[in-house]
Short mmCIF file of C-alpha atoms and ligand atoms in Angstrom, two decimals:
data_model
loop_
_atom_site.label_atom_id
_atom_site.label_comp_id
_atom_site.label_asym_id
_atom_site.label_seq_id
_atom_site.Cartn_x
_atom_site.Cartn_y
_atom_site.Cartn_z
CA MET A 99 -26.70 -18.75 34.18
CA LEU A 100 -27.10 -15.03 34.81
CA ALA A 101 -24.15 -14.29 32.51
CA ALA A 102 -25.58 -16.61 29.84
CA ASN A 103 -28.95 -14.84 30.04
CA SER A 104 -27.44 -11.43 29.58
CA VAL A 105 -25.36 -12.60 26.59
CA SER A 106 -28.44 -14.17 25.05
CA ARG A 107 -30.35 -10.87 25.52
CA ALA A 108 -27.53 -8.95 23.85
CA LEU A 109 -27.49 -11.37 20.91
CA LYS A 110 -31.26 -11.00 20.47
CA GLU A 111 -30.93 -7.20 20.50
CA GLU A 112 -28.23 -7.31 17.88
CA LEU A 113 -30.32 -9.62 15.68
CA ALA A 114 -33.33 -7.31 16.04
CA GLU A 115 -31.11 -4.40 15.00
CA LEU A 116 -30.00 -6.33 11.89
CA LYS A 117 -33.67 -6.92 11.04
CA ASN A 118 -34.42 -3.19 11.43
CA ARG A 119 -31.60 -2.36 9.04
CA HIS A 120 -32.74 -5.04 6.50
CA LEU A 121 -29.44 -6.83 7.00
CA HIS A 122 -30.68 -9.99 8.70
CA ARG A 123 -29.81 -13.24 6.89
CA GLU A 124 -31.67 -16.52 6.79
CA LEU A 125 -30.99 -19.94 5.31
CA THR A 126 -33.30 -21.17 2.56
CA CYS A 127 -33.75 -24.94 2.59
CA VAL A 128 -33.29 -26.53 -0.84
CA SER A 129 -34.37 -30.11 -1.37
CA SER A 130 -32.71 -30.77 -4.74
CA ALA A 131 -29.16 -30.77 -6.13
CA GLN A 132 -27.44 -27.48 -7.00
CA GLY A 133 -28.43 -27.47 -10.66
CA PRO A 134 -30.05 -24.82 -12.84
CA ARG A 135 -33.34 -25.61 -11.05
CA LEU A 136 -33.84 -25.71 -7.29
CA SER A 137 -36.70 -27.30 -5.34
CA ILE A 138 -37.66 -24.99 -2.49
CA GLY A 139 -40.75 -25.81 -0.44
CA ARG A 140 -43.41 -26.78 -2.98
CA GLY A 141 -41.91 -24.73 -5.77
CA VAL A 142 -39.23 -25.14 -8.42
CA PHE A 143 -37.01 -22.11 -8.98
CA VAL A 144 -34.53 -21.26 -11.71
CA ASN A 145 -31.22 -20.95 -9.92
CA PHE A 146 -29.42 -17.69 -10.71
CA SER A 147 -27.31 -17.68 -7.57
CA SER A 148 -24.85 -20.53 -7.89
CA ASN A 149 -21.11 -20.48 -8.51
CA ASN A 150 -21.43 -23.92 -10.10
CA TYR A 151 -20.85 -22.02 -13.35
CA LEU A 152 -20.33 -25.01 -15.64
CA GLY A 153 -22.96 -27.21 -13.98
CA LEU A 154 -20.32 -29.78 -13.06
CA SER A 155 -21.62 -30.62 -9.57
CA THR A 156 -24.32 -32.72 -11.24
CA HIS A 157 -22.28 -33.90 -14.24
CA PRO A 158 -22.65 -37.72 -14.56
CA ARG A 159 -18.89 -38.27 -14.87
CA VAL A 160 -18.11 -36.09 -11.84
CA LYS A 161 -20.73 -37.86 -9.70
CA LYS A 162 -19.48 -41.26 -10.85
CA SER A 163 -15.94 -40.34 -9.85
CA ALA A 164 -17.11 -39.28 -6.37
CA ARG A 165 -19.10 -42.52 -5.96
CA ALA A 166 -16.12 -44.64 -7.02
CA ALA A 167 -13.94 -42.79 -4.50
CA VAL A 168 -16.35 -43.57 -1.68
CA SER A 169 -16.28 -47.26 -2.67
CA ARG A 170 -12.50 -47.36 -2.77
CA TRP A 171 -11.42 -44.92 -0.04
CA GLY A 172 -14.44 -44.65 2.24
CA THR A 173 -16.00 -41.39 3.35
CA GLY A 174 -13.53 -39.66 5.65
CA SER A 175 -9.78 -39.16 5.42
CA GLY A 176 -9.01 -40.18 9.00
CA ALA A 177 -6.68 -37.39 10.10
CA SER A 178 -4.30 -34.73 8.87
CA ARG A 179 -2.36 -35.92 5.81
CA LEU A 180 0.87 -35.78 7.81
CA ILE A 181 -0.52 -38.00 10.57
CA SER A 182 -2.44 -41.00 9.28
CA GLY A 183 -0.83 -41.46 5.87
CA ASP A 184 -1.71 -39.59 2.74
CA LEU A 185 -4.56 -41.11 0.70
CA ALA A 186 -3.24 -41.29 -2.87
CA ILE A 187 -6.32 -39.59 -4.33
CA HIS A 188 -5.24 -36.21 -2.93
CA GLY A 189 -1.76 -36.46 -4.48
CA ILE A 190 -3.25 -37.52 -7.81
CA LEU A 191 -5.52 -34.47 -7.74
CA GLU A 192 -2.57 -32.21 -6.89
CA SER A 193 -0.51 -33.46 -9.85
CA LYS A 194 -3.50 -32.88 -12.11
CA LEU A 195 -4.11 -29.41 -10.66
CA ALA A 196 -0.46 -28.46 -11.16
CA SER A 197 -0.54 -29.50 -14.80
CA PHE A 198 -3.96 -27.89 -15.35
CA LYS A 199 -2.72 -24.59 -13.92
CA GLN A 200 0.68 -25.08 -15.64
CA GLU A 201 2.53 -24.65 -12.35
CA GLU A 202 5.24 -26.86 -10.83
CA ALA A 203 3.14 -28.13 -7.93
CA ALA A 204 -0.13 -27.74 -6.04
CA LEU A 205 -1.48 -28.39 -2.55
CA VAL A 206 -5.10 -29.09 -1.69
CA PHE A 207 -6.86 -27.60 1.36
CA SER A 208 -10.28 -28.42 2.82
CA SER A 209 -11.77 -25.18 1.44
CA GLY A 210 -10.80 -22.16 -0.60
CA TYR A 211 -11.12 -20.05 2.54
CA LEU A 212 -8.54 -22.23 4.28
CA ALA A 213 -6.24 -22.17 1.24
CA ASN A 214 -6.07 -18.38 1.48
CA LEU A 215 -5.49 -18.47 5.23
CA GLY A 216 -2.97 -21.28 4.89
CA ALA A 217 -0.81 -19.58 2.27
CA VAL A 218 -0.82 -16.08 3.71
CA THR A 219 -0.20 -16.99 7.35
CA ALA A 220 2.71 -19.22 6.30
CA LEU A 221 4.34 -16.63 4.07
CA VAL A 222 4.14 -13.42 6.10
CA ASN A 223 4.33 -12.27 9.72
CA GLU A 224 4.65 -9.10 11.79
CA ASN A 225 7.77 -8.07 9.84
CA ASP A 226 5.82 -7.88 6.60
CA VAL A 227 3.07 -5.94 4.84
CA VAL A 228 0.12 -7.33 2.88
CA LEU A 229 -1.39 -5.03 0.24
CA VAL A 230 -4.97 -5.82 -0.73
CA ASP A 231 -7.62 -4.46 -3.09
CA ARG A 232 -10.45 -2.82 -1.14
CA LEU A 233 -12.99 -5.28 -2.60
CA ASN A 234 -11.03 -8.46 -1.99
CA HIS A 235 -12.89 -11.48 -0.63
CA ALA A 236 -13.25 -11.77 3.15
CA SER A 237 -10.95 -14.82 3.25
CA ILE A 238 -8.06 -12.71 1.95
CA ILE A 239 -8.67 -9.97 4.50
CA ASP A 240 -9.03 -12.54 7.31
CA ALA A 241 -5.84 -14.25 6.16
CA ALA A 242 -3.91 -10.99 6.26
CA ARG A 243 -5.26 -10.15 9.72
CA LEU A 244 -4.43 -13.58 11.09
CA SER A 245 -0.87 -13.37 9.74
CA LYS A 246 -0.18 -10.31 11.97
CA ALA A 247 1.41 -8.53 8.99
CA LYS A 248 0.49 -4.88 8.44
CA LEU A 249 -2.62 -4.66 6.25
CA TRP A 250 -2.61 -1.87 3.66
CA VAL A 251 -5.64 -1.41 1.44
CA TYR A 252 -5.58 0.18 -2.02
CA PRO A 253 -8.67 1.46 -3.91
CA HIS A 254 -10.38 -1.12 -6.11
CA LEU A 255 -8.22 -2.01 -9.17
CA ASP A 256 -6.11 1.16 -8.69
CA LEU A 257 -2.60 0.09 -9.60
CA GLY A 258 -1.34 3.71 -9.44
CA GLU A 259 -2.21 3.84 -5.72
CA LEU A 260 -0.77 0.37 -5.20
CA GLU A 261 2.51 1.56 -6.71
CA LYS A 262 2.63 4.49 -4.28
CA LEU A 263 2.01 2.14 -1.35
CA LEU A 264 4.72 -0.23 -2.57
CA ASP A 265 7.16 2.69 -2.69
CA ARG A 266 6.30 3.52 0.92
CA ALA A 267 6.68 -0.09 2.03
CA GLN A 268 10.43 -0.47 1.53
CA GLU A 269 11.24 -1.09 5.19
CA PHE A 270 9.26 -4.33 5.44
CA ARG A 271 10.90 -7.74 5.09
CA ARG A 272 8.29 -8.94 2.56
CA ARG A 273 5.64 -7.06 0.58
CA LEU A 274 2.83 -9.38 -0.48
CA VAL A 275 0.21 -8.10 -2.92
CA ILE A 276 -2.99 -10.17 -2.96
CA THR A 277 -6.02 -9.75 -5.13
CA ASP A 278 -9.03 -11.59 -6.44
CA ALA A 279 -8.29 -12.23 -10.13
CA TYR A 280 -12.01 -12.13 -10.99
CA PHE A 281 -14.16 -10.39 -8.39
CA GLY A 282 -17.04 -12.73 -7.61
CA MET A 283 -19.42 -10.03 -6.35
CA ASP A 284 -18.55 -7.40 -8.97
CA GLY A 285 -17.66 -9.31 -12.14
CA HIS A 286 -14.45 -7.27 -12.51
CA VAL A 287 -11.22 -8.67 -13.95
CA VAL A 288 -7.90 -7.41 -12.63
CA ALA A 289 -5.35 -6.22 -15.22
CA LEU A 290 -3.07 -9.10 -14.34
CA ASP A 291 -0.38 -8.26 -16.90
CA ALA A 292 0.07 -4.72 -15.49
CA LEU A 293 -0.15 -5.97 -11.90
CA HIS A 294 2.45 -8.66 -12.53
CA GLU A 295 4.78 -6.15 -14.17
CA LEU A 296 4.37 -3.73 -11.24
CA CYS A 297 5.11 -6.40 -8.64
CA ARG A 298 8.20 -7.56 -10.54
CA ARG A 299 9.46 -3.97 -10.84
CA LYS A 300 8.93 -3.34 -7.12
CA SER A 301 10.19 -6.78 -6.01
CA ALA A 302 6.87 -7.54 -4.31
CA LEU A 303 5.40 -11.02 -4.04
CA LEU A 304 2.14 -11.48 -5.95
CA MET A 305 -0.66 -13.83 -4.90
CA ILE A 306 -3.88 -14.09 -6.90
CA ASP A 307 -7.16 -15.70 -5.96
CA GLU A 308 -8.61 -17.58 -8.92
CA ALA A 309 -11.66 -18.86 -7.03
CA HIS A 310 -14.12 -17.52 -9.60
CA SER A 311 -11.90 -17.58 -12.71
CA THR A 312 -10.71 -21.20 -12.71
CA GLY A 313 -12.71 -23.13 -15.29
CA VAL A 314 -14.27 -19.91 -16.59
CA PHE A 315 -11.47 -17.81 -18.14
CA GLY A 316 -8.66 -18.77 -20.52
CA LYS A 317 -8.74 -20.62 -23.83
CA ASN A 318 -8.80 -23.97 -22.00
CA GLY A 319 -10.47 -22.82 -18.81
CA ARG A 320 -7.22 -22.73 -16.85
CA GLY A 321 -8.10 -19.32 -15.48
CA LEU A 322 -6.86 -15.75 -15.78
CA THR A 323 -3.19 -16.81 -15.67
CA GLU A 324 -3.85 -18.61 -18.95
CA HIS A 325 -5.89 -15.69 -20.33
CA PHE A 326 -3.00 -13.27 -19.70
CA GLY A 327 -0.25 -15.71 -20.72
CA LEU A 328 1.15 -15.68 -17.18
CA SER A 329 0.94 -19.37 -16.24
CA GLY A 330 3.94 -20.29 -14.10
CA LYS A 331 4.84 -16.63 -13.54
CA ILE A 332 2.73 -15.60 -10.54
CA ASP A 333 4.32 -16.35 -7.15
CA VAL A 334 1.22 -17.84 -5.50
CA VAL A 335 -1.96 -18.92 -7.30
CA MET A 336 -4.95 -19.82 -5.17
CA GLY A 337 -8.04 -21.54 -6.51
CA THR A 338 -11.06 -23.37 -5.23
CA LEU A 339 -12.62 -26.70 -6.10
CA SER A 340 -16.01 -25.42 -4.97
CA LYS A 341 -17.16 -23.17 -7.82
CA ALA A 342 -16.69 -24.09 -11.51
CA LEU A 343 -15.17 -27.43 -10.44
CA GLY A 344 -18.43 -28.33 -8.70
CA SER A 345 -16.85 -29.94 -5.63
CA VAL A 346 -15.52 -28.60 -2.35
CA GLY A 347 -11.98 -27.73 -1.25
CA GLY A 348 -9.32 -25.23 -2.27
CA PHE A 349 -5.75 -25.26 -3.55
CA ILE A 350 -2.53 -23.33 -3.82
CA ALA A 351 -0.42 -23.76 -6.96
CA GLY A 352 3.10 -22.48 -7.56
CA SER A 353 6.73 -23.56 -7.33
CA GLU A 354 7.80 -26.86 -5.78
CA VAL A 355 9.60 -25.04 -2.99
CA LEU A 356 6.46 -23.03 -2.15
CA ILE A 357 4.37 -26.19 -1.87
CA GLU A 358 7.00 -28.00 0.22
CA TYR A 359 7.15 -24.96 2.47
CA LEU A 360 3.37 -24.91 2.92
CA VAL A 361 3.32 -28.62 3.82
CA ASN A 362 5.75 -27.76 6.62
CA ARG A 363 4.49 -24.38 7.70
CA SER A 364 0.83 -23.95 6.86
CA ARG A 365 -1.23 -24.47 10.00
CA GLU A 366 -4.44 -24.66 7.93
CA PHE A 367 -2.91 -27.63 6.10
CA ILE A 368 -1.22 -29.33 9.05
CA PHE A 369 -3.83 -29.05 11.79
CA THR A 370 -6.95 -30.22 10.01
CA THR A 371 -8.26 -33.48 8.60
CA ALA A 372 -7.57 -34.04 4.90
CA PRO A 373 -10.42 -33.29 2.47
CA SER A 374 -12.85 -36.13 1.78
CA PRO A 375 -11.71 -38.58 -0.92
CA ALA A 376 -15.02 -38.03 -2.76
CA ALA A 377 -14.44 -34.26 -2.97
CA SER A 378 -10.95 -34.73 -4.42
CA ALA A 379 -12.14 -37.39 -6.88
CA ALA A 380 -15.01 -35.17 -8.06
CA ALA A 381 -12.62 -32.27 -8.68
CA LEU A 382 -10.28 -34.59 -10.56
CA ALA A 383 -13.05 -35.59 -12.95
CA SER A 384 -14.13 -31.94 -13.31
CA LEU A 385 -10.65 -30.95 -14.50
CA GLU A 386 -10.91 -33.57 -17.25
CA VAL A 387 -14.40 -32.43 -18.24
CA ILE A 388 -13.26 -28.78 -18.39
CA LEU A 389 -10.48 -29.65 -20.83
CA GLU A 390 -12.65 -31.96 -22.93
CA GLU A 391 -16.03 -30.19 -23.02
CA LYS A 392 -15.11 -26.71 -24.20
CA SER A 393 -18.66 -26.18 -25.41
CA ARG A 394 -19.73 -25.74 -21.76
CA ARG A 395 -17.56 -22.65 -21.42
CA THR A 396 -18.80 -21.30 -24.74
CA ARG A 397 -22.38 -21.77 -23.57
CA LEU A 398 -21.62 -20.04 -20.26
CA TRP A 399 -20.18 -16.99 -22.02
CA ASP A 400 -23.02 -16.89 -24.56
CA ASN A 401 -25.59 -17.01 -21.74
CA ALA A 402 -23.78 -14.27 -19.81
CA GLY A 403 -23.49 -12.10 -22.94
CA PHE A 404 -27.21 -12.44 -23.70
CA LEU A 405 -28.28 -11.49 -20.17
CA ARG A 406 -25.82 -8.60 -19.93
CA ARG A 407 -27.11 -7.07 -23.19
CA LYS A 408 -30.75 -7.48 -22.21
CA LEU A 409 -30.46 -6.30 -18.60
CA SER A 410 -28.40 -3.24 -19.41
CA GLY A 411 -30.91 -2.50 -22.17
CA LEU A 412 -33.56 -2.35 -19.41
CA GLY A 413 -31.60 0.43 -17.68
CA PHE A 414 -29.92 -1.59 -14.91
CA ASP A 415 -26.42 -0.62 -13.78
CA LEU A 416 -24.28 -3.73 -14.28
CA MET A 417 -21.29 -2.04 -12.68
CA GLY A 418 -18.86 -2.57 -15.59
CA SER A 419 -18.97 -6.32 -15.02
CA GLU A 420 -17.90 -9.05 -17.42
CA GLY A 421 -18.14 -12.85 -17.34
CA PRO A 422 -20.77 -14.97 -15.58
CA VAL A 423 -21.30 -12.68 -12.57
CA LEU A 424 -23.85 -9.92 -13.23
CA PRO A 425 -24.26 -7.49 -10.34
CA LEU A 426 -27.35 -5.30 -10.69
CA ARG A 427 -26.72 -2.29 -8.50
CA ILE A 428 -29.80 -1.31 -6.48
CA GLY A 429 -28.01 0.80 -3.87
CA ASP A 430 -30.24 0.26 -0.85
CA SER A 431 -30.91 -2.86 1.20
CA GLN A 432 -34.69 -2.46 1.43
CA LYS A 433 -35.11 -2.03 -2.33
CA ALA A 434 -32.71 -4.84 -3.07
CA LEU A 435 -34.77 -7.15 -0.84
CA LEU A 436 -37.92 -6.01 -2.62
CA VAL A 437 -36.45 -6.94 -6.02
CA ARG A 438 -35.38 -10.34 -4.69
CA GLU A 439 -38.91 -10.85 -3.38
CA LEU A 440 -40.43 -9.95 -6.76
CA LEU A 441 -38.11 -12.36 -8.53
CA TRP A 442 -38.77 -15.15 -6.05
CA LYS A 443 -42.50 -14.72 -6.71
CA GLU A 444 -41.74 -15.34 -10.41
CA GLY A 445 -39.86 -18.55 -9.53
CA LEU A 446 -36.38 -17.07 -9.99
CA PHE A 447 -33.83 -17.60 -7.23
CA VAL A 448 -31.33 -14.72 -7.07
CA ALA A 449 -29.03 -13.56 -4.29
CA CYS A 450 -29.45 -10.19 -2.66
CA ILE A 451 -25.99 -8.98 -1.63
CA ARG A 452 -25.81 -6.42 1.14
CA PRO A 453 -23.19 -5.00 3.51
CA PRO A 454 -20.91 -6.25 4.96
CA THR A 455 -20.38 -8.52 1.92
CA VAL A 456 -20.28 -5.40 -0.31
CA PRO A 457 -19.68 -1.73 0.63
CA LYS A 458 -22.62 0.30 1.96
CA GLY A 459 -24.71 1.88 -0.80
CA THR A 460 -23.76 -0.79 -3.34
CA ASP A 461 -26.47 -3.30 -2.35
CA ARG A 462 -27.16 -5.41 -5.36
CA ILE A 463 -28.92 -8.35 -6.91
CA ARG A 464 -26.22 -10.78 -7.95
CA VAL A 465 -27.16 -12.88 -10.93
CA SER A 466 -24.78 -15.70 -11.69
CA VAL A 467 -25.14 -17.55 -14.92
CA MET A 468 -24.62 -21.24 -15.59
CA ALA A 469 -23.72 -23.05 -18.79
CA THR A 470 -26.77 -25.25 -18.15
CA HIS A 471 -29.36 -22.45 -18.17
CA THR A 472 -31.74 -22.70 -21.11
CA GLN A 473 -32.72 -19.79 -23.34
CA GLU A 474 -36.15 -19.91 -21.71
CA ASP A 475 -34.57 -19.55 -18.24
CA LEU A 476 -32.73 -16.44 -19.40
CA GLU A 477 -35.80 -14.92 -20.99
CA ARG A 478 -37.85 -15.48 -17.84
CA LEU A 479 -35.27 -13.54 -15.85
CA VAL A 480 -35.24 -10.68 -18.36
CA SER A 481 -39.01 -10.34 -18.29
CA ALA A 482 -39.16 -10.48 -14.46
CA MET A 483 -36.40 -7.86 -14.19
CA LYS A 484 -38.35 -5.66 -16.60
CA LYS A 485 -41.31 -5.75 -14.23
CA ALA A 486 -39.08 -5.20 -11.17
CA GLY A 487 -37.35 -2.29 -12.90
CA GLU A 488 -40.69 -0.60 -13.56
CA LYS A 489 -41.30 -0.69 -9.78
CA ILE A 490 -37.92 0.49 -8.52
CA LEU A 491 -35.99 2.40 -11.21
C1 LIG B 185 -12.73 -14.81 -4.10
C2 LIG B 185 -12.98 -15.96 -3.18
N1 LIG B 185 -11.95 -16.53 -2.55
C3 LIG B 185 -12.12 -17.57 -1.71
C4 LIG B 185 -13.36 -18.09 -1.48
C5 LIG B 185 -13.52 -19.25 -0.53
O1 LIG B 185 -13.65 -20.41 -1.27
P1 LIG B 185 -14.47 -21.65 -0.66
O2 LIG B 185 -15.91 -21.32 -0.83
O3 LIG B 185 -14.01 -22.79 -1.47
O4 LIG B 185 -14.08 -21.75 0.77
C6 LIG B 185 -14.47 -17.55 -2.13
C7 LIG B 185 -15.82 -18.13 -1.90
O5 LIG B 185 -16.79 -17.54 -1.68
C8 LIG B 185 -14.28 -16.45 -2.99
O6 LIG B 185 -15.32 -15.88 -3.60
#
C-alpha cells in the first residue's frame, strides 16, 4: 500500500508538471459519428481534426457492409486466425487489398500500429540496422526499438544523409529503410522515386508507411506507390484501414513470400485476436467506393487547395505542406492552445499538436480536410483563423 501511495504521488507530480508545461492531454467526449460535424456537449462543431479524409466511416454502403458482416459473422473473431479458423471475410479483404495496392499479397492486422510493429520485428533483429526519417510516426520508431536492431535516424527527407548512413552500414546483415510516405503531422510527401532508386543502388530493403496516403494520393487513390508508378516495386508497403478507409485495422502488402513469412513470424499477427469481421467488411466496401467515387478525392483536393491558399494568404506558415493535412506552425504550446481555444469558441474543432508528437518549437494547429466539408465550413475556418492570427501573429 505504501509503495502504491508513493507511485501514485509520483504520477500526480508528473501530471502537474505536464500541466505547467501546457503539455497535458485530455479526452473530449463526442456524442455523434466521426463526420464533418461533431456533437460535443451541447454544441455542434465542424470537424477539422479527422483522418477520415473521404468521409467513408459514415458512407451508407460502408455502414451497410459492416452491418451485414455482424449479421453473418457475429461481432468478435474468436481467437488468433491461426487458432480458431480463419473467418473468410479477412481473406477476402486481403485479396482485395492486394489488388487495390497492385501487390502480390496482403495481410491484415488489428491496427496500423500493430502492422508496423509486426512487419519490422519479423524482418530485422540485433544483426540489422533500421534507418528512419527523424519525423517518422511513433509506431515506426517503436517497431524499430522492439526489433532490437540498431536505430539510425536521418534528417527529415534528407536522402543525401541517408545515403551516407547506408554507406556506413555495410557490416549489418540487413539494412531496412522505413519512412512515412505522406507525413500525417506535416503534410510532406517523400520523394519516393529517388528513395526507391537509392535503396536499390545500396541494396537496402525499403518499407513505406502509406497510412495517410492510401485513398488520398494516386490517380485511383491507391496511394503514393501509384502516384510514383512504383506499385509492386517497394519491398514492404504498410497501410491502415483507419484513415481514408474509414474503418479500423492495418495491413502489410508485398510479395507472396513476405506475407507467408509474416503469417509465420509476426508476433503481432500470431498472438492477437483477429480483427472484427465488421471492421474488415467496412474496409472492403471502402475500397470499392474509393475506386468508384473518384469525385470524393477531387473534392478533398479542391477543399485542401482552397484552405491552403486562404490560410497562407493570412500569413500562416503552412510548413511546405501539400494534400489534406494543413499544419499551421505556431511554435509554442501556450499559444497553440490559445488558438485552439479561439477556434473551439467559434465552433471549429481542430487539433493542437505539441511535443512529443512533434519536435519542440514546432507546436502547431493541425487542420485536416475532408471531402465532405462544405464551402461554408471552409469559409468559417478561414474567418476564425483571421481573427486568431490578429491575436497571435
Ligand atoms: C504514419 C502512421 N502510421 C501508422 C499509424 C497507426 O495506424 P492506426 O491508427 O491504424 O493504428 C498512424 C496513425 O496515427 C500513422 O499516422
